[in-house]
PDB file of C-alpha atoms in Angstrom:
ATOM      1  CA  MET A1065     -57.244  65.952 -23.905  1.00  0.00           C
ATOM      2  CA  ASP A1066     -58.127  62.938 -22.159  1.00  0.00           C
ATOM      3  CA  LEU A1067     -60.719  60.454 -23.302  1.00  0.00           C
ATOM      4  CA  GLU A1068     -62.303  58.381 -20.418  1.00  0.00           C
ATOM      5  CA  SER A1069     -61.786  54.737 -21.718  1.00  0.00           C
ATOM      6  CA  SER A1070     -64.931  53.020 -23.508  1.00  0.00           C
ATOM      7  CA  PRO A1071     -66.784  49.778 -21.315  1.00  0.00           C
ATOM      8  CA  ALA A1072     -65.457  47.426 -24.019  1.00  0.00           C
ATOM      9  CA  GLU A1073     -62.307  48.910 -23.876  1.00  0.00           C
ATOM     10  CA  SER A1074     -62.095  48.394 -20.188  1.00  0.00           C
ATOM     11  CA  THR A1075     -63.439  44.950 -19.939  1.00  0.00           C
ATOM     12  CA  LEU A1076     -60.562  44.332 -22.593  1.00  0.00           C
ATOM     13  CA  ASP A1077     -57.625  45.950 -20.312  1.00  0.00           C
ATOM     14  CA  ASP A1078     -59.354  43.719 -17.100  1.00  0.00           C
ATOM     15  CA  ALA A1079     -58.815  40.437 -19.221  1.00  0.00           C
ATOM     16  CA  VAL A1080     -55.440  42.097 -20.152  1.00  0.00           C
ATOM     17  CA  ALA A1081     -54.478  42.969 -16.666  1.00  0.00           C
ATOM     18  CA  VAL A1082     -55.982  38.977 -15.884  1.00  0.00           C
ATOM     19  CA  PHE A1083     -54.494  36.930 -17.477  1.00  0.00           C
ATOM     20  CA  VAL A1084     -50.381  38.577 -17.219  1.00  0.00           C
ATOM     21  CA  GLU A1085     -51.333  37.787 -13.981  1.00  0.00           C
ATOM     22  CA  LEU A1086     -51.924  34.545 -14.059  1.00  0.00           C
ATOM     23  CA  ARG A1087     -49.720  33.460 -17.105  1.00  0.00           C
ATOM     24  CA  PRO A1088     -46.849  32.420 -14.972  1.00  0.00           C
ATOM     25  CA  ARG A1089     -48.619  29.887 -13.483  1.00  0.00           C
ATOM     26  CA  LEU A1090     -50.625  29.185 -17.051  1.00  0.00           C
ATOM     27  CA  PHE A1091     -46.902  28.811 -18.650  1.00  0.00           C
ATOM     28  CA  GLY A1092     -45.562  26.338 -15.551  1.00  0.00           C
ATOM     29  CA  ILE A1093     -48.569  24.408 -15.771  1.00  0.00           C
ATOM     30  CA  ALA A1094     -48.307  23.532 -19.512  1.00  0.00           C
ATOM     31  CA  TYR A1095     -44.932  23.165 -19.844  1.00  0.00           C
ATOM     32  CA  ARG A1096     -44.381  20.411 -17.158  1.00  0.00           C
ATOM     33  CA  VAL A1097     -46.964  18.309 -18.657  1.00  0.00           C
ATOM     34  CA  LEU A1098     -45.387  18.908 -22.229  1.00  0.00           C
ATOM     35  CA  GLY A1099     -41.408  19.111 -21.009  1.00  0.00           C
ATOM     36  CA  SER A1100     -41.537  21.876 -23.740  1.00  0.00           C
ATOM     37  CA  ALA A1101     -41.367  25.594 -23.552  1.00  0.00           C
ATOM     38  CA  VAL A1102     -41.994  26.403 -27.368  1.00  0.00           C
ATOM     39  CA  GLU A1103     -45.830  23.372 -26.854  1.00  0.00           C
ATOM     40  CA  ALA A1104     -46.702  25.465 -23.450  1.00  0.00           C
ATOM     41  CA  GLU A1105     -46.142  28.895 -25.544  1.00  0.00           C
ATOM     42  CA  ASP A1106     -48.366  27.726 -28.171  1.00  0.00           C
ATOM     43  CA  VAL A1107     -50.983  26.558 -25.234  1.00  0.00           C
ATOM     44  CA  VAL A1108     -50.861  30.055 -23.503  1.00  0.00           C
ATOM     45  CA  GLN A1109     -51.195  31.776 -26.890  1.00  0.00           C
ATOM     46  CA  GLU A1110     -54.919  29.783 -27.682  1.00  0.00           C
ATOM     47  CA  VAL A1111     -55.413  29.887 -23.837  1.00  0.00           C
ATOM     48  CA  TRP A1112     -55.330  34.125 -24.419  1.00  0.00           C
ATOM     49  CA  LEU A1113     -57.270  33.670 -27.429  1.00  0.00           C
ATOM     50  CA  ARG A1114     -60.254  31.866 -25.693  1.00  0.00           C
ATOM     51  CA  TRP A1115     -60.174  33.788 -22.523  1.00  0.00           C
ATOM     52  CA  GLN A1116     -60.985  37.014 -25.122  1.00  0.00           C
ATOM     53  CA  ARG A1117     -63.454  35.409 -26.908  1.00  0.00           C
ATOM     54  CA  THR A1118     -65.127  34.059 -23.653  1.00  0.00           C
ATOM     55  CA  ASP A1119     -67.816  36.163 -21.645  1.00  0.00           C
ATOM     56  CA  ARG A1120     -66.239  37.357 -18.904  1.00  0.00           C
ATOM     57  CA  SER A1121     -69.317  37.920 -17.212  1.00  0.00           C
ATOM     58  CA  VAL A1122     -70.132  34.922 -16.196  1.00  0.00           C
ATOM     59  CA  VAL A1123     -66.637  33.196 -15.542  1.00  0.00           C
ATOM     60  CA  VAL A1124     -66.896  32.983 -11.712  1.00  0.00           C
ATOM     61  CA  SER A1125     -62.878  32.659 -11.194  1.00  0.00           C
ATOM     62  CA  PRO A1126     -60.953  33.332 -14.030  1.00  0.00           C
ATOM     63  CA  ALA A1127     -57.938  31.534 -12.200  1.00  0.00           C
ATOM     64  CA  ALA A1128     -59.811  28.451 -12.317  1.00  0.00           C
ATOM     65  CA  PHE A1129     -61.168  28.921 -15.616  1.00  0.00           C
ATOM     66  CA  LEU A1130     -57.932  29.710 -16.857  1.00  0.00           C
ATOM     67  CA  SER A1131     -56.276  26.839 -14.983  1.00  0.00           C
ATOM     68  CA  SER A1132     -58.577  24.602 -16.202  1.00  0.00           C
ATOM     69  CA  THR A1133     -58.391  25.493 -20.040  1.00  0.00           C
ATOM     70  CA  THR A1134     -54.803  25.554 -19.994  1.00  0.00           C
ATOM     71  CA  THR A1135     -54.511  21.941 -18.303  1.00  0.00           C
ATOM     72  CA  ARG A1136     -57.268  20.647 -20.662  1.00  0.00           C
ATOM     73  CA  LEU A1137     -55.460  22.268 -24.006  1.00  0.00           C
ATOM     74  CA  ALA A1138     -52.233  21.057 -22.497  1.00  0.00           C
ATOM     75  CA  ILE A1139     -53.516  17.073 -22.229  1.00  0.00           C
ATOM     76  CA  ASN A1140     -54.756  17.265 -25.828  1.00  0.00           C
ATOM     77  CA  VAL A1141     -51.002  18.454 -27.012  1.00  0.00           C
ATOM     78  CA  ALA A1142     -49.205  15.655 -25.363  1.00  0.00           C
ATOM     79  CA  GLN A1143     -51.336  13.114 -25.925  1.00  0.00           C
ATOM     80  CA  SER A1144     -50.613  14.385 -30.552  1.00  0.00           C
ATOM     81  CA  ALA A1145     -46.908  14.659 -28.841  1.00  0.00           C
ATOM     82  CA  ARG A1146     -46.640  11.317 -27.529  1.00  0.00           C
ATOM     83  CA  VAL A1147     -47.778  10.374 -31.038  1.00  0.00           C
ATOM     84  CA  ARG A1148     -44.994  12.166 -32.956  1.00  0.00           C
ATOM     85  CA  ARG A1149     -42.831  11.236 -30.341  1.00  0.00           C
ATOM     86  CA  GLU A1150     -42.806   7.741 -30.963  1.00  0.00           C
ATOM     87  CA  THR A1151     -40.529   8.454 -34.312  1.00  0.00           C
ATOM     88  CA  TYR A1152     -38.186  10.549 -32.637  1.00  0.00           C
ATOM     89  CA  ILE A1153     -34.635   9.402 -33.369  1.00  0.00           C
ATOM     90  CA  GLY A1154     -32.617   8.145 -30.195  1.00  0.00           C
ATOM     91  CA  PRO A1155     -33.456   9.000 -26.810  1.00  0.00           C
ATOM     92  CA  TRP A1156     -36.172  12.134 -26.594  1.00  0.00           C
ATOM     93  CA  LEU A1157     -35.354  14.505 -23.450  1.00  0.00           C
ATOM     94  CA  PRO A1158     -37.238  17.717 -21.914  1.00  0.00           C
ATOM     95  CA  GLU A1159     -36.735  21.149 -23.546  1.00  0.00           C
ATOM     96  CA  PRO A1160     -34.661  22.678 -20.900  1.00  0.00           C
ATOM     97  CA  VAL A1161     -36.191  26.441 -19.655  1.00  0.00           C
ATOM     98  CA  ASP A1162     -33.698  29.188 -17.951  1.00  0.00           C
ATOM     99  CA  THR A1163     -34.925  29.680 -14.406  1.00  0.00           C
ATOM    100  CA  SER A1164     -32.506  32.060 -13.730  1.00  0.00           C
ATOM    101  CA  ILE A1165     -34.209  34.884 -14.939  1.00  0.00           C
ATOM    102  CA  ASP A1166     -37.336  33.512 -16.358  1.00  0.00           C
ATOM    103  CA  PRO A1167     -40.689  34.795 -14.159  1.00  0.00           C
ATOM    104  CA  GLU A1168     -43.021  32.504 -15.781  1.00  0.00           C
ATOM    105  CA  LEU A1169     -41.090  29.335 -14.089  1.00  0.00           C
ATOM    106  CA  GLY A1170     -39.786  30.602 -10.896  1.00  0.00           C
ATOM    107  CA  ALA A1171     -43.028  32.469  -9.724  1.00  0.00           C
ATOM    108  CA  GLU A1172     -44.187  29.164  -8.838  1.00  0.00           C
ATOM    109  CA  ARG A1173     -43.079  25.739  -7.113  1.00  0.00           C
ATOM    110  CA  ALA A1174     -39.717  23.838  -8.432  1.00  0.00           C
ATOM    111  CA  GLU A1175     -41.888  20.839  -7.845  1.00  0.00           C
ATOM    112  CA  ALA A1176     -42.035  18.369 -11.146  1.00  0.00           C
ATOM    113  CA  LEU A1177     -39.698  21.193 -12.523  1.00  0.00           C
ATOM    114  CA  GLU A1178     -36.099  19.299 -12.484  1.00  0.00           C
ATOM    115  CA  PHE A1179     -34.965  18.155 -15.631  1.00  0.00           C
ATOM    116  CA  ALA A1180     -34.365  14.325 -14.485  1.00  0.00           C
ATOM    117  CA  LEU A1181     -38.161  14.241 -13.503  1.00  0.00           C
ATOM    118  CA  LEU A1182     -39.349  15.863 -16.359  1.00  0.00           C
ATOM    119  CA  LEU A1183     -38.224  12.603 -18.089  1.00  0.00           C
ATOM    120  CA  VAL A1184     -39.706  10.122 -15.533  1.00  0.00           C
ATOM    121  CA  LEU A1185     -42.903  12.135 -15.725  1.00  0.00           C
ATOM    122  CA  GLU A1186     -42.889  11.125 -19.497  1.00  0.00           C
ATOM    123  CA  LYS A1187     -43.955   7.658 -18.383  1.00  0.00           C
ATOM    124  CA  LEU A1188     -46.945   8.751 -17.370  1.00  0.00           C
ATOM    125  CA  THR A1189     -50.367   8.892 -19.242  1.00  0.00           C
ATOM    126  CA  PRO A1190     -50.808  12.907 -20.224  1.00  0.00           C
ATOM    127  CA  THR A1191     -54.081  13.111 -17.898  1.00  0.00           C
ATOM    128  CA  GLU A1192     -51.446  11.509 -14.765  1.00  0.00           C
ATOM    129  CA  ARG A1193     -48.873  13.964 -15.212  1.00  0.00           C
ATOM    130  CA  ALA A1194     -51.700  16.448 -15.601  1.00  0.00           C
ATOM    131  CA  ALA A1195     -53.296  15.285 -12.616  1.00  0.00           C
ATOM    132  CA  TYR A1196     -49.914  15.198 -10.652  1.00  0.00           C
ATOM    133  CA  VAL A1197     -48.606  18.394 -11.717  1.00  0.00           C
ATOM    134  CA  LEU A1198     -51.558  19.788 -10.634  1.00  0.00           C
ATOM    135  CA  ARG A1199     -51.448  18.509  -6.941  1.00  0.00           C
ATOM    136  CA  GLU A1200     -47.487  18.798  -6.362  1.00  0.00           C
ATOM    137  CA  ALA A1201     -46.487  21.406  -7.845  1.00  0.00           C
ATOM    138  CA  PHE A1202     -49.154  23.899  -7.743  1.00  0.00           C
ATOM    139  CA  ASP A1203     -51.332  22.554  -4.717  1.00  0.00           C
ATOM    140  CA  TYR A1204     -54.572  22.462  -6.395  1.00  0.00           C
ATOM    141  CA  SER A1205     -57.634  20.515  -3.911  1.00  0.00           C
ATOM    142  CA  TYR A1206     -58.203  17.241  -5.238  1.00  0.00           C
ATOM    143  CA  ALA A1207     -61.606  18.501  -5.601  1.00  0.00           C
ATOM    144  CA  GLU A1208     -60.503  21.323  -8.187  1.00  0.00           C
ATOM    145  CA  ILE A1209     -58.270  18.934 -10.333  1.00  0.00           C
ATOM    146  CA  ALA A1210     -61.866  17.060 -10.504  1.00  0.00           C
ATOM    147  CA  GLU A1211     -63.004  19.818 -11.970  1.00  0.00           C
ATOM    148  CA  MET A1212     -60.707  20.893 -14.206  1.00  0.00           C
ATOM    149  CA  LEU A1213     -60.485  17.762 -15.630  1.00  0.00           C
ATOM    150  CA  GLN A1214     -63.718  16.147 -15.803  1.00  0.00           C
ATOM    151  CA  LEU A1215     -63.438  13.312 -13.828  1.00  0.00           C
ATOM    152  CA  SER A1216     -64.768  12.515 -10.066  1.00  0.00           C
ATOM    153  CA  LEU A1217     -62.823  13.040  -6.789  1.00  0.00           C
ATOM    154  CA  VAL A1218     -62.010   9.300  -6.168  1.00  0.00           C
ATOM    155  CA  ASN A1219     -60.850   8.615  -9.751  1.00  0.00           C
ATOM    156  CA  VAL A1220     -58.480  11.766  -9.285  1.00  0.00           C
ATOM    157  CA  ARG A1221     -57.307  10.554  -5.437  1.00  0.00           C
ATOM    158  CA  LYS A1222     -56.500   7.040  -7.234  1.00  0.00           C
ATOM    159  CA  ILE A1223     -54.792   8.383 -10.353  1.00  0.00           C
ATOM    160  CA  VAL A1224     -52.433  11.207  -8.077  1.00  0.00           C
ATOM    161  CA  SER A1225     -52.098   8.125  -6.178  1.00  0.00           C
ATOM    162  CA  ARG A1226     -50.990   6.028  -9.350  1.00  0.00           C
ATOM    163  CA  ALA A1227     -48.797   8.673 -10.420  1.00  0.00           C
ATOM    164  CA  ARG A1228     -46.499   9.015  -6.870  1.00  0.00           C
ATOM    165  CA  LYS A1229     -46.072   4.916  -7.871  1.00  0.00           C
ATOM    166  CA  HIS A1230     -44.701   5.155 -11.251  1.00  0.00           C
ATOM    167  CA  LEU A1231     -42.456   7.865 -10.356  1.00  0.00           C
ATOM    168  CA  ALA A1232     -41.614   6.890  -6.565  1.00  0.00           C
ATOM    169  CA  ALA A1233     -40.346   3.578  -8.575  1.00  0.00           C
ATOM    170  CA  ASP A1234     -38.016   5.572 -11.020  1.00  0.00           C
ATOM    171  CA  GLN A1235     -36.556   8.015  -9.432  1.00  0.00           C
ATOM    172  CA  ARG A1236     -33.862   8.672  -7.160  1.00  0.00           C
ATOM    173  CA  GLU A1237     -33.432  11.208  -3.822  1.00  0.00           C
ATOM    174  CA  THR A1238     -32.058  13.834  -5.530  1.00  0.00           C
ATOM    175  CA  VAL A1239     -28.694  16.344  -3.603  1.00  0.00           C
ATOM    176  CA  ASP A1240     -29.656  19.660  -3.408  1.00  0.00           C
ATOM    177  CA  THR A1241     -28.899  22.375  -5.432  1.00  0.00           C
ATOM    178  CA  ALA A1242     -25.191  22.868  -4.074  1.00  0.00           C
ATOM    179  CA  VAL A1243     -23.956  19.383  -4.592  1.00  0.00           C
ATOM    180  CA  HIS A1244     -25.295  18.586  -7.772  1.00  0.00           C
ATOM    181  CA  ARG A1245     -23.505  21.922  -8.960  1.00  0.00           C
ATOM    182  CA  GLN A1246     -19.804  20.954  -7.619  1.00  0.00           C
ATOM    183  CA  LEU A1247     -20.638  17.424  -9.063  1.00  0.00           C
ATOM    184  CA  LEU A1248     -21.593  19.201 -12.521  1.00  0.00           C
ATOM    185  CA  GLU A1249     -18.554  21.310 -11.876  1.00  0.00           C
ATOM    186  CA  ALA A1250     -16.216  17.873 -10.735  1.00  0.00           C
ATOM    187  CA  PHE A1251     -18.225  16.018 -13.886  1.00  0.00           C
ATOM    188  CA  VAL A1252     -16.655  18.807 -16.945  1.00  0.00           C
ATOM    189  CA  SER A1253     -13.134  19.904 -15.212  1.00  0.00           C
ATOM    190  CA  ALA A1254     -12.861  15.639 -15.311  1.00  0.00           C
ATOM    191  CA  ALA A1255     -14.096  15.506 -19.019  1.00  0.00           C
ATOM    192  CA  GLN A1256     -11.946  18.501 -20.221  1.00  0.00           C
ATOM    193  CA  THR A1257      -8.756  16.776 -19.104  1.00  0.00           C
ATOM    194  CA  GLY A1258      -9.342  13.566 -20.334  1.00  0.00           C
ATOM    195  CA  ASN A1259      -9.722  11.839 -16.726  1.00  0.00           C
ATOM    196  CA  VAL A1260     -11.876   8.566 -17.054  1.00  0.00           C
ATOM    197  CA  ALA A1261     -10.655   7.555 -13.626  1.00  0.00           C
ATOM    198  CA  SER A1262     -12.020  11.011 -12.252  1.00  0.00           C
ATOM    199  CA  LEU A1263     -14.992  10.875 -13.757  1.00  0.00           C
ATOM    200  CA  GLU A1264     -15.617   7.046 -13.134  1.00  0.00           C
ATOM    201  CA  ALA A1265     -14.824   8.052  -9.546  1.00  0.00           C
ATOM    202  CA  LEU A1266     -18.289  10.396 -10.315  1.00  0.00           C
ATOM    203  CA  LEU A1267     -20.518   7.894 -11.349  1.00  0.00           C
ATOM    204  CA  THR A1268     -22.733   5.571  -9.970  1.00  0.00           C
ATOM    205  CA  PRO A1269     -22.127   1.522 -11.654  1.00  0.00           C
ATOM    206  CA  ASP A1270     -25.449   2.083 -13.320  1.00  0.00           C
ATOM    207  CA  ALA A1271     -24.524   5.383 -14.561  1.00  0.00           C
ATOM    208  CA  VAL A1272     -26.477   6.003 -18.145  1.00  0.00           C
ATOM    209  CA  SER A1273     -25.679   8.400 -20.814  1.00  0.00           C
ATOM    210  CA  LEU A1274     -28.952  10.390 -22.733  1.00  0.00           C
ATOM    211  CA  SER A1275     -27.970  11.963 -25.888  1.00  0.00           C
ATOM    212  CA  ASP A1276     -31.300  13.842 -27.244  1.00  0.00           C
ATOM    213  CA  GLY A1277     -30.371  14.637 -31.721  1.00  0.00           C
ATOM    214  CA  ASN A1278     -33.218  13.312 -33.448  1.00  0.00           C
ATOM    215  CA  GLY A1279     -30.415  12.091 -35.601  1.00  0.00           C
ATOM    216  CA  ILE A1280     -28.279  14.715 -35.482  1.00  0.00           C
ATOM    217  CA  ARG A1281     -24.438  13.396 -36.355  1.00  0.00           C
ATOM    218  CA  GLY A1282     -22.700  12.742 -32.639  1.00  0.00           C
ATOM    219  CA  ALA A1283     -25.383  11.943 -30.961  1.00  0.00           C
ATOM    220  CA  ALA A1284     -25.869   8.322 -29.629  1.00  0.00           C
ATOM    221  CA  ARG A1285     -29.182   6.946 -30.584  1.00  0.00           C
ATOM    222  CA  VAL A1286     -29.241   4.602 -27.742  1.00  0.00           C
ATOM    223  CA  PRO A1287     -28.695   4.992 -24.425  1.00  0.00           C
ATOM    224  CA  VAL A1288     -25.254   4.513 -23.274  1.00  0.00           C
ATOM    225  CA  LEU A1289     -25.294   2.586 -20.290  1.00  0.00           C
ATOM    226  CA  GLY A1290     -21.941   1.595 -17.201  1.00  0.00           C
ATOM    227  CA  ARG A1291     -19.696   3.806 -15.666  1.00  0.00           C
ATOM    228  CA  ALA A1292     -16.557   3.351 -17.539  1.00  0.00           C
ATOM    229  CA  ARG A1293     -18.630   3.499 -21.218  1.00  0.00           C
ATOM    230  CA  VAL A1294     -20.688   7.031 -19.682  1.00  0.00           C
ATOM    231  CA  ALA A1295     -17.296   8.178 -18.955  1.00  0.00           C
ATOM    232  CA  ASN A1296     -15.197   7.303 -22.275  1.00  0.00           C
ATOM    233  CA  LEU A1297     -17.955   8.880 -23.882  1.00  0.00           C
ATOM    234  CA  ALA A1298     -17.613  11.906 -22.088  1.00  0.00           C
ATOM    235  CA  THR A1299     -14.128  11.907 -23.056  1.00  0.00           C
ATOM    236  CA  ALA A1300     -13.234  10.069 -26.042  1.00  0.00           C
ATOM    237  CA  THR A1301     -15.696  11.824 -28.081  1.00  0.00           C
ATOM    238  CA  ARG A1302     -14.215  14.910 -27.506  1.00  0.00           C
ATOM    239  CA  ARG A1303     -16.967  16.953 -26.752  1.00  0.00           C
ATOM    240  CA  PHE A1304     -15.471  19.506 -25.113  1.00  0.00           C
ATOM    241  CA  TRP A1305     -12.446  19.942 -26.937  1.00  0.00           C
ATOM    242  CA  GLY A1306     -12.836  23.119 -28.671  1.00  0.00           C
ATOM    243  CA  VAL A1307     -15.725  24.347 -26.796  1.00  0.00           C
ATOM    244  CA  ASP A1308     -16.897  26.983 -24.966  1.00  0.00           C
ATOM    245  CA  VAL A1309     -17.938  25.706 -21.524  1.00  0.00           C
ATOM    246  CA  ARG A1310     -20.582  28.794 -19.960  1.00  0.00           C
ATOM    247  CA  PRO A1311     -22.158  27.566 -17.012  1.00  0.00           C
ATOM    248  CA  VAL A1312     -26.418  28.773 -16.805  1.00  0.00           C
ATOM    249  CA  GLU A1313     -29.126  27.192 -14.765  1.00  0.00           C
ATOM    250  CA  ALA A1314     -32.181  25.340 -16.434  1.00  0.00           C
ATOM    251  CA  ASN A1315     -34.980  23.708 -14.289  1.00  0.00           C
ATOM    252  CA  GLY A1316     -33.859  24.752 -11.433  1.00  0.00           C
ATOM    253  CA  ARG A1317     -30.489  23.509 -11.548  1.00  0.00           C
ATOM    254  CA  SER A1318     -27.059  23.883 -12.545  1.00  0.00           C
ATOM    255  CA  CYS A1319     -26.278  22.899 -16.591  1.00  0.00           C
ATOM    256  CA  VAL A1320     -23.649  24.077 -19.002  1.00  0.00           C
ATOM    257  CA  LEU A1321     -24.030  25.663 -22.193  1.00  0.00           C
ATOM    258  CA  LEU A1322     -21.518  24.649 -24.657  1.00  0.00           C
ATOM    259  CA  TYR A1323     -20.519  27.043 -27.562  1.00  0.00           C
ATOM    260  CA  ARG A1324     -18.586  25.999 -30.462  1.00  0.00           C
ATOM    261  CA  ASP A1325     -17.471  28.668 -33.268  1.00  0.00           C
ATOM    262  CA  GLY A1326     -19.697  30.988 -30.941  1.00  0.00           C
ATOM    263  CA  ARG A1327     -22.135  29.832 -31.577  1.00  0.00           C
ATOM    264  CA  PRO A1328     -24.535  27.391 -28.771  1.00  0.00           C
ATOM    265  CA  ALA A1329     -24.281  23.829 -30.031  1.00  0.00           C
ATOM    266  CA  THR A1330     -24.679  21.505 -27.306  1.00  0.00           C
ATOM    267  CA  PHE A1331     -26.806  21.443 -23.592  1.00  0.00           C
ATOM    268  CA  MET A1332     -25.727  19.292 -21.035  1.00  0.00           C
ATOM    269  CA  THR A1333     -26.843  18.571 -17.285  1.00  0.00           C
ATOM    270  CA  ILE A1334     -26.790  15.511 -14.839  1.00  0.00           C
ATOM    271  CA  ALA A1335     -28.931  14.296 -12.344  1.00  0.00           C
ATOM    272  CA  ALA A1336     -27.582  12.710  -8.776  1.00  0.00           C
ATOM    273  CA  SER A1337     -28.393  11.244  -6.020  1.00  0.00           C
ATOM    274  CA  GLN A1338     -26.170  10.319  -2.315  1.00  0.00           C
ATOM    275  CA  GLU A1339     -24.524   7.856  -4.383  1.00  0.00           C
ATOM    276  CA  GLY A1340     -23.521   9.425  -6.911  1.00  0.00           C
ATOM    277  CA  VAL A1341     -24.111  11.023 -11.034  1.00  0.00           C
ATOM    278  CA  HIS A1342     -26.603   8.218 -12.254  1.00  0.00           C
ATOM    279  CA  GLN A1343     -27.478  10.756 -15.084  1.00  0.00           C
ATOM    280  CA  VAL A1344     -25.616  12.056 -17.677  1.00  0.00           C
ATOM    281  CA  MET A1345     -28.168  14.354 -19.793  1.00  0.00           C
ATOM    282  CA  TRP A1346     -27.070  15.897 -23.919  1.00  0.00           C
ATOM    283  CA  VAL A1347     -29.504  18.222 -25.739  1.00  0.00           C
ATOM    284  CA  PHE A1348     -28.242  18.491 -29.245  1.00  0.00           C
ATOM    285  CA  ASN A1349     -31.515  18.869 -31.277  1.00  0.00           C
ATOM    286  CA  PRO A1350     -30.523  22.756 -32.626  1.00  0.00           C
ATOM    287  CA  SER A1351     -34.313  23.545 -32.199  1.00  0.00           C
ATOM    288  CA  LYS A1352     -34.456  22.690 -28.306  1.00  0.00           C
ATOM    289  CA  ILE A1353     -30.876  24.756 -27.618  1.00  0.00           C
ATOM    290  CA  ALA A1354     -32.671  27.613 -29.446  1.00  0.00           C
ATOM    291  CA  ALA A1355     -35.799  27.319 -27.636  1.00  0.00           C
ATOM    292  CA  PHE A1356     -33.315  27.311 -24.530  1.00  0.00           C
ATOM    293  CA  VAL A1357     -31.555  30.739 -25.848  1.00  0.00           C
ATOM    294  CA  ASP A1358     -34.965  31.837 -26.417  1.00  0.00           C
ATOM    295  CA  SER A1359     -36.218  31.030 -22.993  1.00  0.00           C
ATOM    296  CA  ARG A1360     -33.635  33.455 -21.485  1.00  0.00           C
ATOM    297  CA  SER A1361     -34.899  36.363 -23.337  1.00  0.00           C
ATOM    298  CA  ARG A1362     -39.006  35.695 -22.572  1.00  0.00           C
ATOM    299  CA  HIS A1363     -40.826  38.218 -20.794  1.00  0.00           C
ATOM    300  CA  THR A1364     -43.815  38.044 -19.388  1.00  0.00           C
ATOM    301  CA  THR A1365     -46.287  39.620 -22.075  1.00  0.00           C
ATOM    302  CA  VAL A1366     -49.329  38.839 -23.523  1.00  0.00           C
ATOM    303  CA  PRO A1367     -49.376  36.495 -26.324  1.00  0.00           C
ATOM    304  CA  GLY A1368     -49.977  37.961 -30.147  1.00  0.00           C
ATOM    305  CA  ALA A1369     -49.820  41.614 -28.400  1.00  0.00           C
TER     306      ALA A1369
END
């Protein structure tokens, strides 16, 4: 026979329902602040634990409470991550996330999600990054951001303005998704055939290649600068030889995942403007490759449930 749920069970069910509904936003905030899906998942897990322990009867707005908690935890993690990344071997790149089937990112606006922009966001302080993300990606009001960050309204306006100026100085106007995909396909095709001239034609004079391997063999430990050197790197190192090139979508843009001996070995994407491809980004770090593959099967469930 059916039994009625106890008040405690009903309350917990309500807490779960609220959290599951808001989880896409929480993950989206944490991921944009941290540039790491694994760290963002850890933040969301901690937020869920705190939500369980909170006296929810006194919470006026669950959305505000959960977003604020997520933001503050993400800032704390970003501050410690910044120290860890100082010992990272070679260039550090964000951890790509599959957005073709991932509702946790696709549910929100695409702002501050593109791979190249996440890299630029790393130049901001964690608080600047959080304020910018809340304003530009999630359209929170300055007053709401001030309450989340426990800062004055005037200070928040200054922080967001300063962040915009920093990003404007470093970020180029990007091409649309269709042109980006065409340029990526042309780059991969030329690299596979060893056509250096075609590669150089796609690249801007100041193009840069960044390889994230954290010391892994075959990953350049310094940025490779200049059209000719970037083109030569893509062909001379034979990165596309003997691999299965599979198109994927990450962070709202076309990318490729290179499989060697049936295993995902390298993630690669580009950043491009109307002038051409100005960044080529390679991820060799096995943990980041694994995180990307895992992100393709993530579900919107309560952490730890």
